[in-house]
Amino acid sequence: MDSLSQIVLGASVQGALLGKYQGRKAYLYGAILGTLPDLDVLISYPDPISDMTYHRSFSHSLFVLSAVGIAGAWLISRYHHWRNMPLPYSTRRLALAMTLVLTTHPILDSFTVYGTQLFWPLQDPLQMTPISIASVFIIDPLYTLPLLIALIVGLVKGRRLGIFHKGLLARCQRFAVWMLIVSSGYLLTSLGLKQYAQAQAERTLAAANITPARLKTMPVLPTILMWRTLAEDKQQRIIEIRGSVLDARLPEYRYLTQYDQSPQWRDNLPAQSRPYAQRLEWFSGGWTGYRVHTTAEQQQLVVDDLRMMAGDLPFFSFVLADKANERAPWQPITPIEAPAPTQDNQAQSSRFELIQQGFKRVFDEKAVDMREGWEICNS
């Protein structure tokens, strides 16, 4: 998830567990600690595929973060004992708070489509695909808002909320608990809506007489109302299904024809490029597409992560090999980020414009962009 969501989640968790004792400091400490796992972005790798696939690895491991939380709590407790300043709460409570603040970060990340290695270092040797529940978008204001309110209230009020002298809302600590329940309920709702969206996508494919070999459903906007499903048929062609859970019609679908020759291009990869391709395929759960990008100087063999796209624009796209002309053999290169694809020599819509189109589809159930090759099945 985005940094703000992780900040308010960490602050709310620590506020819920230690707000009674630490007051405003609980929210500040939790906000800082909640961002700690994402500091792995400061590590520089030699190529962008490694940058992508090693993010959310060791720094997001439940094993590593639990050890850090427990060890950190013990060190803090020992420091206070050495300074003769005993803590007003037990070391066990502090360890629980620090561990939960750290581990809820990757657990929340796993609800997005990107992929989180919760069980590092076991996932690499076992070839276990990173966890990608894919039920919320990487930015979701409706999830973040209750926790942001809890953070603001905690920073302003400190220990006591002041609404009631006694009861459920007497303390900011209890208010933080309730906001965590609300945000967690939103995550549970997203799981249910994902199952519904995937069932609707399956109905679309059945109505179009398409038998999928596999499916993956994910939200495409900062909301859980609009969903996108990828499907692969028995001929290894990729189909994209898109629709709103508010729409009574079956979702619209299209073939991603730019990847029709993907198996052939994957087979043409030079041997030196295959480890990079395999790493990305493992990370994405096999949802990659290969294409050739032609410039005035050369041809480039490109791999796209199909899970994260806006229209025909992949968010993560890499050049694995190039050649001077069509007859020359492919030459391996250290992966670089690929230029955005174009269609019919026309520049693609910006991602912001595509998001606007998506919102239009959410609020206008009859909106269809037929220019992009979408088809509708009758329900």
Short mmCIF file of C-alpha atoms in Angstrom, two decimals, residues 12-353:
data_model
loop_
_atom_site.label_atom_id
_atom_site.label_comp_id
_atom_site.label_asym_id
_atom_site.label_seq_id
_atom_site.Cartn_x
_atom_site.Cartn_y
_atom_site.Cartn_z
CA SER A 12 -3.31 3.21 14.96
CA VAL A 13 -1.95 -0.19 16.01
CA GLN A 14 0.48 1.32 18.50
CA GLY A 15 -2.14 3.78 19.69
CA ALA A 16 -4.57 0.91 20.30
CA LEU A 17 -2.01 -1.03 22.36
CA LEU A 18 0.03 1.67 24.09
CA GLY A 19 -1.96 4.88 23.74
CA LYS A 20 -3.13 4.60 27.35
CA TYR A 21 0.50 4.81 28.51
CA GLN A 22 2.36 6.77 25.83
CA GLY A 23 -0.33 9.24 24.76
CA ARG A 24 0.60 11.19 21.62
CA LYS A 25 3.98 9.51 21.48
CA ALA A 26 2.32 6.16 20.73
CA TYR A 27 0.99 7.51 17.44
CA LEU A 28 4.31 9.11 16.51
CA TYR A 29 6.31 5.97 17.36
CA GLY A 30 3.84 3.76 15.51
CA ALA A 31 3.90 5.98 12.42
CA ILE A 32 7.70 5.83 12.27
CA LEU A 33 7.91 2.11 12.98
CA GLY A 34 5.15 1.36 10.46
CA THR A 35 7.22 2.77 7.60
CA LEU A 36 10.37 0.85 8.52
CA PRO A 37 9.83 -2.16 6.17
CA ASP A 38 9.70 0.12 3.12
CA LEU A 39 13.23 1.40 3.71
CA ASP A 40 14.39 -1.46 1.48
CA VAL A 41 13.70 0.88 -1.46
CA LEU A 42 16.97 2.60 -0.52
CA ILE A 43 18.86 -0.54 -1.56
CA SER A 44 20.12 -0.21 -5.13
CA TYR A 45 20.21 -3.28 -7.38
CA PRO A 46 21.98 -3.49 -10.75
CA ASP A 47 18.81 -3.69 -12.86
CA PRO A 48 15.13 -2.66 -12.59
CA ILE A 49 13.79 -6.25 -12.51
CA SER A 50 15.85 -6.90 -9.38
CA ASP A 51 14.70 -3.57 -7.92
CA MET A 52 11.10 -4.67 -8.44
CA THR A 53 11.31 -8.30 -7.34
CA TYR A 54 13.57 -7.85 -4.31
CA HIS A 55 11.33 -5.11 -2.90
CA ARG A 56 8.98 -6.56 -0.27
CA SER A 57 11.30 -9.50 0.35
CA PHE A 58 13.42 -9.78 3.54
CA SER A 59 12.19 -6.43 4.86
CA HIS A 60 8.58 -7.68 4.63
CA SER A 61 9.17 -11.14 6.07
CA LEU A 62 6.97 -12.03 9.03
CA PHE A 63 9.90 -13.98 10.47
CA VAL A 64 12.34 -11.07 10.20
CA LEU A 65 9.93 -8.41 11.44
CA SER A 66 8.76 -10.52 14.39
CA ALA A 67 12.38 -10.99 15.43
CA VAL A 68 13.04 -7.26 15.07
CA GLY A 69 9.96 -6.39 17.14
CA ILE A 70 10.82 -8.78 19.96
CA ALA A 71 14.51 -7.86 20.01
CA GLY A 72 13.71 -4.14 19.84
CA ALA A 73 11.31 -4.38 22.77
CA TRP A 74 13.89 -6.27 24.85
CA LEU A 75 16.59 -3.68 24.09
CA ILE A 76 14.30 -0.78 24.95
CA SER A 77 13.26 -2.47 28.18
CA ARG A 78 16.89 -3.14 29.14
CA TYR A 79 17.85 0.45 28.34
CA HIS A 80 15.11 1.82 30.59
CA HIS A 81 16.13 -0.59 33.34
CA TRP A 82 19.76 0.52 33.00
CA ARG A 83 18.71 4.17 33.26
CA ASN A 84 16.55 3.31 36.28
CA MET A 85 13.42 4.47 34.42
CA PRO A 86 11.08 1.46 34.49
CA LEU A 87 8.43 1.30 31.79
CA PRO A 88 4.78 1.68 32.88
CA TYR A 89 3.93 -1.47 30.92
CA SER A 90 5.47 -4.90 30.56
CA THR A 91 8.17 -5.86 28.07
CA ARG A 92 5.74 -8.42 26.70
CA ARG A 93 3.18 -5.71 25.91
CA LEU A 94 5.82 -3.59 24.23
CA ALA A 95 7.02 -6.57 22.19
CA LEU A 96 3.44 -7.30 21.11
CA ALA A 97 2.90 -3.69 20.05
CA MET A 98 6.16 -3.39 18.11
CA THR A 99 5.70 -6.78 16.44
CA LEU A 100 2.15 -6.00 15.35
CA VAL A 101 3.09 -2.55 14.04
CA LEU A 102 5.86 -4.11 11.94
CA THR A 103 4.02 -7.22 10.72
CA THR A 104 0.73 -5.53 9.84
CA HIS A 105 2.67 -3.53 7.24
CA PRO A 106 3.47 -6.53 4.97
CA ILE A 107 0.13 -8.17 5.73
CA LEU A 108 -1.61 -5.07 4.37
CA ASP A 109 0.75 -5.04 1.39
CA SER A 110 -0.23 -8.62 0.60
CA PHE A 111 -3.81 -7.46 -0.07
CA THR A 112 -2.53 -5.59 -3.15
CA VAL A 113 -1.59 -7.20 -6.46
CA TYR A 114 2.13 -6.36 -6.36
CA GLY A 115 3.36 -9.39 -4.40
CA THR A 116 4.79 -9.64 -0.88
CA GLN A 117 7.22 -12.30 0.35
CA LEU A 118 5.67 -12.82 3.76
CA PHE A 119 7.56 -16.06 4.33
CA TRP A 120 11.04 -15.03 3.16
CA PRO A 121 13.55 -16.76 3.15
CA LEU A 122 11.41 -19.84 2.47
CA GLN A 123 9.73 -18.54 -0.67
CA ASP A 124 12.76 -18.50 -2.99
CA PRO A 125 14.00 -22.06 -2.37
CA LEU A 126 10.44 -23.43 -2.39
CA GLN A 127 9.58 -21.41 -5.53
CA MET A 128 6.58 -20.09 -3.61
CA THR A 129 5.03 -17.17 -5.49
CA PRO A 130 4.88 -13.93 -3.44
CA ILE A 131 1.55 -13.43 -1.70
CA SER A 132 -0.79 -11.35 -3.89
CA ILE A 133 -4.37 -11.41 -2.57
CA ALA A 134 -5.19 -8.52 -4.95
CA SER A 135 -8.39 -7.32 -3.28
CA VAL A 136 -7.48 -3.63 -2.80
CA PHE A 137 -5.72 -1.12 -5.00
CA ILE A 138 -2.32 0.22 -3.89
CA ILE A 139 -4.05 3.50 -2.97
CA ASP A 140 -7.48 3.25 -1.39
CA PRO A 141 -8.76 6.34 0.44
CA LEU A 142 -11.72 4.47 1.93
CA TYR A 143 -9.35 2.11 3.74
CA THR A 144 -6.98 4.88 4.84
CA LEU A 145 -9.54 7.44 6.06
CA PRO A 146 -10.64 5.77 9.36
CA LEU A 147 -7.02 5.21 10.39
CA LEU A 148 -6.09 8.77 9.43
CA ILE A 149 -8.90 10.02 11.68
CA ALA A 150 -7.58 7.82 14.51
CA LEU A 151 -4.09 9.28 14.05
CA ILE A 152 -5.32 12.88 14.04
CA VAL A 153 -7.51 12.33 17.09
CA GLY A 154 -4.65 10.64 18.94
CA LEU A 155 -2.21 13.44 18.17
CA VAL A 156 -4.69 16.15 19.17
CA LYS A 157 -6.27 14.54 22.22
CA GLY A 158 -3.45 12.39 23.55
CA ARG A 159 -4.84 9.83 25.99
CA ARG A 160 -8.44 10.90 26.54
CA LEU A 161 -10.97 11.50 23.80
CA GLY A 162 -13.23 13.56 26.03
CA ILE A 163 -16.53 12.60 24.40
CA PHE A 164 -17.67 10.43 27.28
CA HIS A 165 -16.32 10.15 30.79
CA LYS A 166 -16.75 6.40 30.64
CA GLY A 167 -17.55 3.85 27.98
CA LEU A 168 -16.32 2.71 24.60
CA LEU A 169 -15.10 6.14 23.46
CA ALA A 170 -13.63 7.41 26.69
CA ARG A 171 -10.05 6.92 25.54
CA CYS A 172 -8.28 7.55 22.25
CA GLN A 173 -6.89 4.04 22.63
CA ARG A 174 -10.39 2.58 22.30
CA PHE A 175 -11.19 4.91 19.43
CA ALA A 176 -8.11 3.59 17.59
CA VAL A 177 -9.36 0.04 18.16
CA TRP A 178 -12.70 0.88 16.59
CA MET A 179 -11.07 2.53 13.59
CA LEU A 180 -8.93 -0.59 13.12
CA ILE A 181 -12.10 -2.69 13.18
CA VAL A 182 -13.68 -0.44 10.54
CA SER A 183 -10.65 -0.58 8.24
CA SER A 184 -10.29 -4.34 8.72
CA GLY A 185 -13.97 -4.74 7.87
CA TYR A 186 -13.29 -2.87 4.64
CA LEU A 187 -10.57 -5.39 3.77
CA LEU A 188 -12.97 -8.26 4.44
CA THR A 189 -15.55 -6.57 2.22
CA SER A 190 -12.96 -6.33 -0.55
CA LEU A 191 -12.45 -10.10 -0.40
CA GLY A 192 -16.16 -10.69 -0.89
CA LEU A 193 -16.41 -8.22 -3.76
CA LYS A 194 -13.39 -9.79 -5.43
CA GLN A 195 -15.10 -13.20 -5.38
CA TYR A 196 -18.22 -11.63 -6.88
CA ALA A 197 -16.21 -9.81 -9.57
CA GLN A 198 -14.37 -13.00 -10.48
CA ALA A 199 -17.65 -14.93 -10.70
CA GLN A 200 -19.00 -12.25 -13.05
CA ALA A 201 -15.84 -12.50 -15.17
CA GLU A 202 -16.29 -16.25 -15.39
CA ARG A 203 -19.88 -15.71 -16.55
CA THR A 204 -18.60 -13.37 -19.26
CA LEU A 205 -16.13 -15.96 -20.48
CA ALA A 206 -18.79 -18.68 -20.45
CA ALA A 207 -21.17 -16.47 -22.44
CA ALA A 208 -18.38 -15.85 -24.98
CA ASN A 209 -17.64 -19.62 -25.18
CA ILE A 210 -14.13 -19.10 -23.81
CA THR A 211 -12.69 -21.77 -21.52
CA PRO A 212 -10.00 -20.20 -19.30
CA ALA A 213 -6.95 -22.13 -18.17
CA ARG A 214 -6.41 -19.70 -15.29
CA LEU A 215 -7.73 -16.41 -13.89
CA LYS A 216 -6.57 -13.52 -11.73
CA THR A 217 -8.89 -10.77 -10.52
CA MET A 218 -7.76 -7.43 -9.11
CA PRO A 219 -9.09 -3.89 -8.49
CA VAL A 220 -7.98 -1.32 -11.03
CA LEU A 221 -8.76 1.98 -9.30
CA PRO A 222 -8.57 3.42 -5.78
CA THR A 223 -11.90 1.75 -4.96
CA ILE A 224 -13.26 -1.77 -4.63
CA LEU A 225 -16.09 -1.07 -7.07
CA MET A 226 -14.15 -1.51 -10.33
CA TRP A 227 -12.41 -4.80 -11.10
CA ARG A 228 -10.19 -6.25 -13.78
CA THR A 229 -9.70 -9.96 -14.47
CA LEU A 230 -6.95 -11.53 -16.54
CA ALA A 231 -7.63 -14.89 -18.14
CA GLU A 232 -5.53 -17.18 -20.29
CA ASP A 233 -7.26 -19.56 -22.69
CA LYS A 234 -6.04 -22.95 -23.87
CA GLN A 235 -4.23 -21.30 -26.81
CA GLN A 236 -2.27 -19.14 -24.33
CA ARG A 237 -4.03 -15.98 -25.48
CA ILE A 238 -4.64 -13.33 -22.81
CA ILE A 239 -8.14 -11.94 -22.22
CA GLU A 240 -8.92 -8.89 -20.09
CA ILE A 241 -12.34 -8.57 -18.44
CA ARG A 242 -13.36 -5.31 -16.82
CA GLY A 243 -16.50 -4.22 -15.00
CA SER A 244 -18.07 -2.61 -11.95
CA VAL A 245 -19.81 -4.50 -9.18
CA LEU A 246 -22.52 -1.82 -9.48
CA ASP A 247 -23.19 -2.80 -13.09
CA ALA A 248 -26.09 -5.19 -13.69
CA ARG A 249 -24.60 -6.22 -17.05
CA LEU A 250 -21.89 -8.79 -17.50
CA PRO A 251 -18.42 -7.24 -17.60
CA GLU A 252 -16.93 -6.30 -20.97
CA TYR A 253 -13.94 -8.20 -22.32
CA ARG A 254 -11.24 -8.01 -24.97
CA TYR A 255 -8.26 -10.01 -26.18
CA LEU A 256 -4.86 -8.43 -25.51
CA THR A 257 -3.79 -9.12 -29.08
CA GLN A 258 -0.42 -7.43 -28.63
CA TYR A 259 0.60 -10.53 -26.65
CA ASP A 260 -0.67 -13.18 -29.09
CA GLN A 261 2.91 -14.07 -30.01
CA SER A 262 4.13 -13.94 -26.43
CA PRO A 263 5.05 -17.67 -26.21
CA GLN A 264 7.12 -17.37 -29.39
CA TRP A 265 8.98 -14.30 -28.18
CA ARG A 266 9.62 -15.93 -24.81
CA ASP A 267 11.15 -18.93 -26.60
CA ASN A 268 13.42 -16.57 -28.57
CA LEU A 269 15.00 -15.11 -25.44
CA PRO A 270 18.81 -15.45 -25.34
CA ALA A 271 20.04 -17.79 -22.62
CA GLN A 272 21.61 -14.91 -20.66
CA SER A 273 18.24 -13.13 -20.49
CA ARG A 274 16.26 -16.10 -19.21
CA PRO A 275 17.15 -15.74 -15.50
CA TYR A 276 15.71 -12.21 -15.51
CA ALA A 277 12.55 -13.40 -17.29
CA GLN A 278 12.16 -16.34 -14.92
CA ARG A 279 12.59 -14.08 -11.91
CA LEU A 280 9.81 -11.78 -13.13
CA GLU A 281 7.53 -14.71 -14.04
CA TRP A 282 8.00 -16.15 -10.55
CA PHE A 283 7.29 -12.78 -8.96
CA SER A 284 4.14 -12.16 -11.04
CA GLY A 285 2.80 -15.69 -10.80
CA GLY A 286 3.37 -16.16 -14.52
CA TRP A 287 1.28 -13.15 -15.56
CA THR A 288 3.82 -11.72 -18.01
CA GLY A 289 3.53 -10.84 -21.68
CA TYR A 290 6.28 -10.56 -24.29
CA ARG A 291 6.26 -8.22 -27.28
CA VAL A 292 8.64 -6.57 -29.72
CA HIS A 293 9.11 -2.81 -29.65
CA THR A 294 10.56 -1.35 -32.86
CA THR A 295 12.44 1.95 -32.99
CA ALA A 296 14.28 3.68 -35.84
CA GLU A 297 17.58 2.20 -34.62
CA GLN A 298 16.70 -1.29 -33.37
CA GLN A 299 14.17 -3.85 -32.21
CA GLN A 300 13.68 -4.54 -28.53
CA LEU A 301 12.31 -7.69 -26.89
CA VAL A 302 10.13 -6.49 -24.02
CA VAL A 303 8.44 -8.23 -21.09
CA ASP A 304 5.45 -6.63 -19.33
CA ASP A 305 3.87 -7.38 -15.96
CA LEU A 306 0.25 -7.83 -17.07
CA ARG A 307 -1.20 -7.52 -13.58
CA MET A 308 -0.60 -3.79 -13.40
CA MET A 309 -1.78 -1.98 -16.52
CA ALA A 310 -3.80 1.12 -17.36
CA GLY A 311 -5.33 0.43 -20.75
CA ASP A 312 -2.42 -0.84 -22.83
CA LEU A 313 0.16 0.86 -20.63
CA PRO A 314 1.99 -1.54 -18.29
CA PHE A 315 3.26 -0.01 -15.07
CA PHE A 316 6.28 -2.35 -15.10
CA SER A 317 7.90 -3.09 -18.46
CA PHE A 318 11.47 -4.15 -19.22
CA VAL A 319 13.72 -4.64 -22.26
CA LEU A 320 15.54 -7.99 -22.06
CA ALA A 321 17.27 -8.13 -25.48
CA ASP A 322 17.71 -6.12 -28.67
CA LYS A 323 18.96 -6.45 -32.24
CA ALA A 324 19.91 -4.10 -35.05
CA ASN A 325 17.50 -5.49 -37.67
CA GLU A 326 14.93 -8.22 -38.18
CA ARG A 327 17.42 -10.78 -39.49
CA ALA A 328 19.98 -10.34 -36.73
CA PRO A 329 19.92 -12.61 -33.65
CA TRP A 330 18.69 -11.26 -30.35
CA GLN A 331 21.48 -9.91 -28.14
CA PRO A 332 21.06 -10.10 -24.35
CA ILE A 333 21.34 -6.90 -22.34
CA THR A 334 21.13 -5.99 -18.69
CA PRO A 335 17.41 -5.21 -18.33
CA ILE A 336 16.32 -1.60 -18.67
CA GLU A 337 12.92 0.00 -18.33
CA ALA A 338 11.02 -0.19 -21.62
CA PRO A 339 9.43 2.79 -23.38
CA ALA A 340 5.65 2.97 -23.27
CA PRO A 341 3.98 1.07 -26.13
CA THR A 342 2.12 2.93 -28.87
CA GLN A 343 -0.72 1.81 -31.10
CA ASP A 344 -1.26 2.82 -34.74
CA ASN A 345 1.51 5.39 -34.27
CA GLN A 346 -0.74 7.30 -31.89
CA ALA A 347 0.36 8.12 -28.36
CA GLN A 348 -1.58 6.25 -25.70
CA SER A 349 -3.84 8.13 -23.30
CA SER A 350 -2.09 9.24 -20.15
CA ARG A 351 -2.60 7.11 -17.08
CA PHE A 352 -4.54 9.94 -15.48
CA GLU A 353 -6.96 9.99 -18.43
#
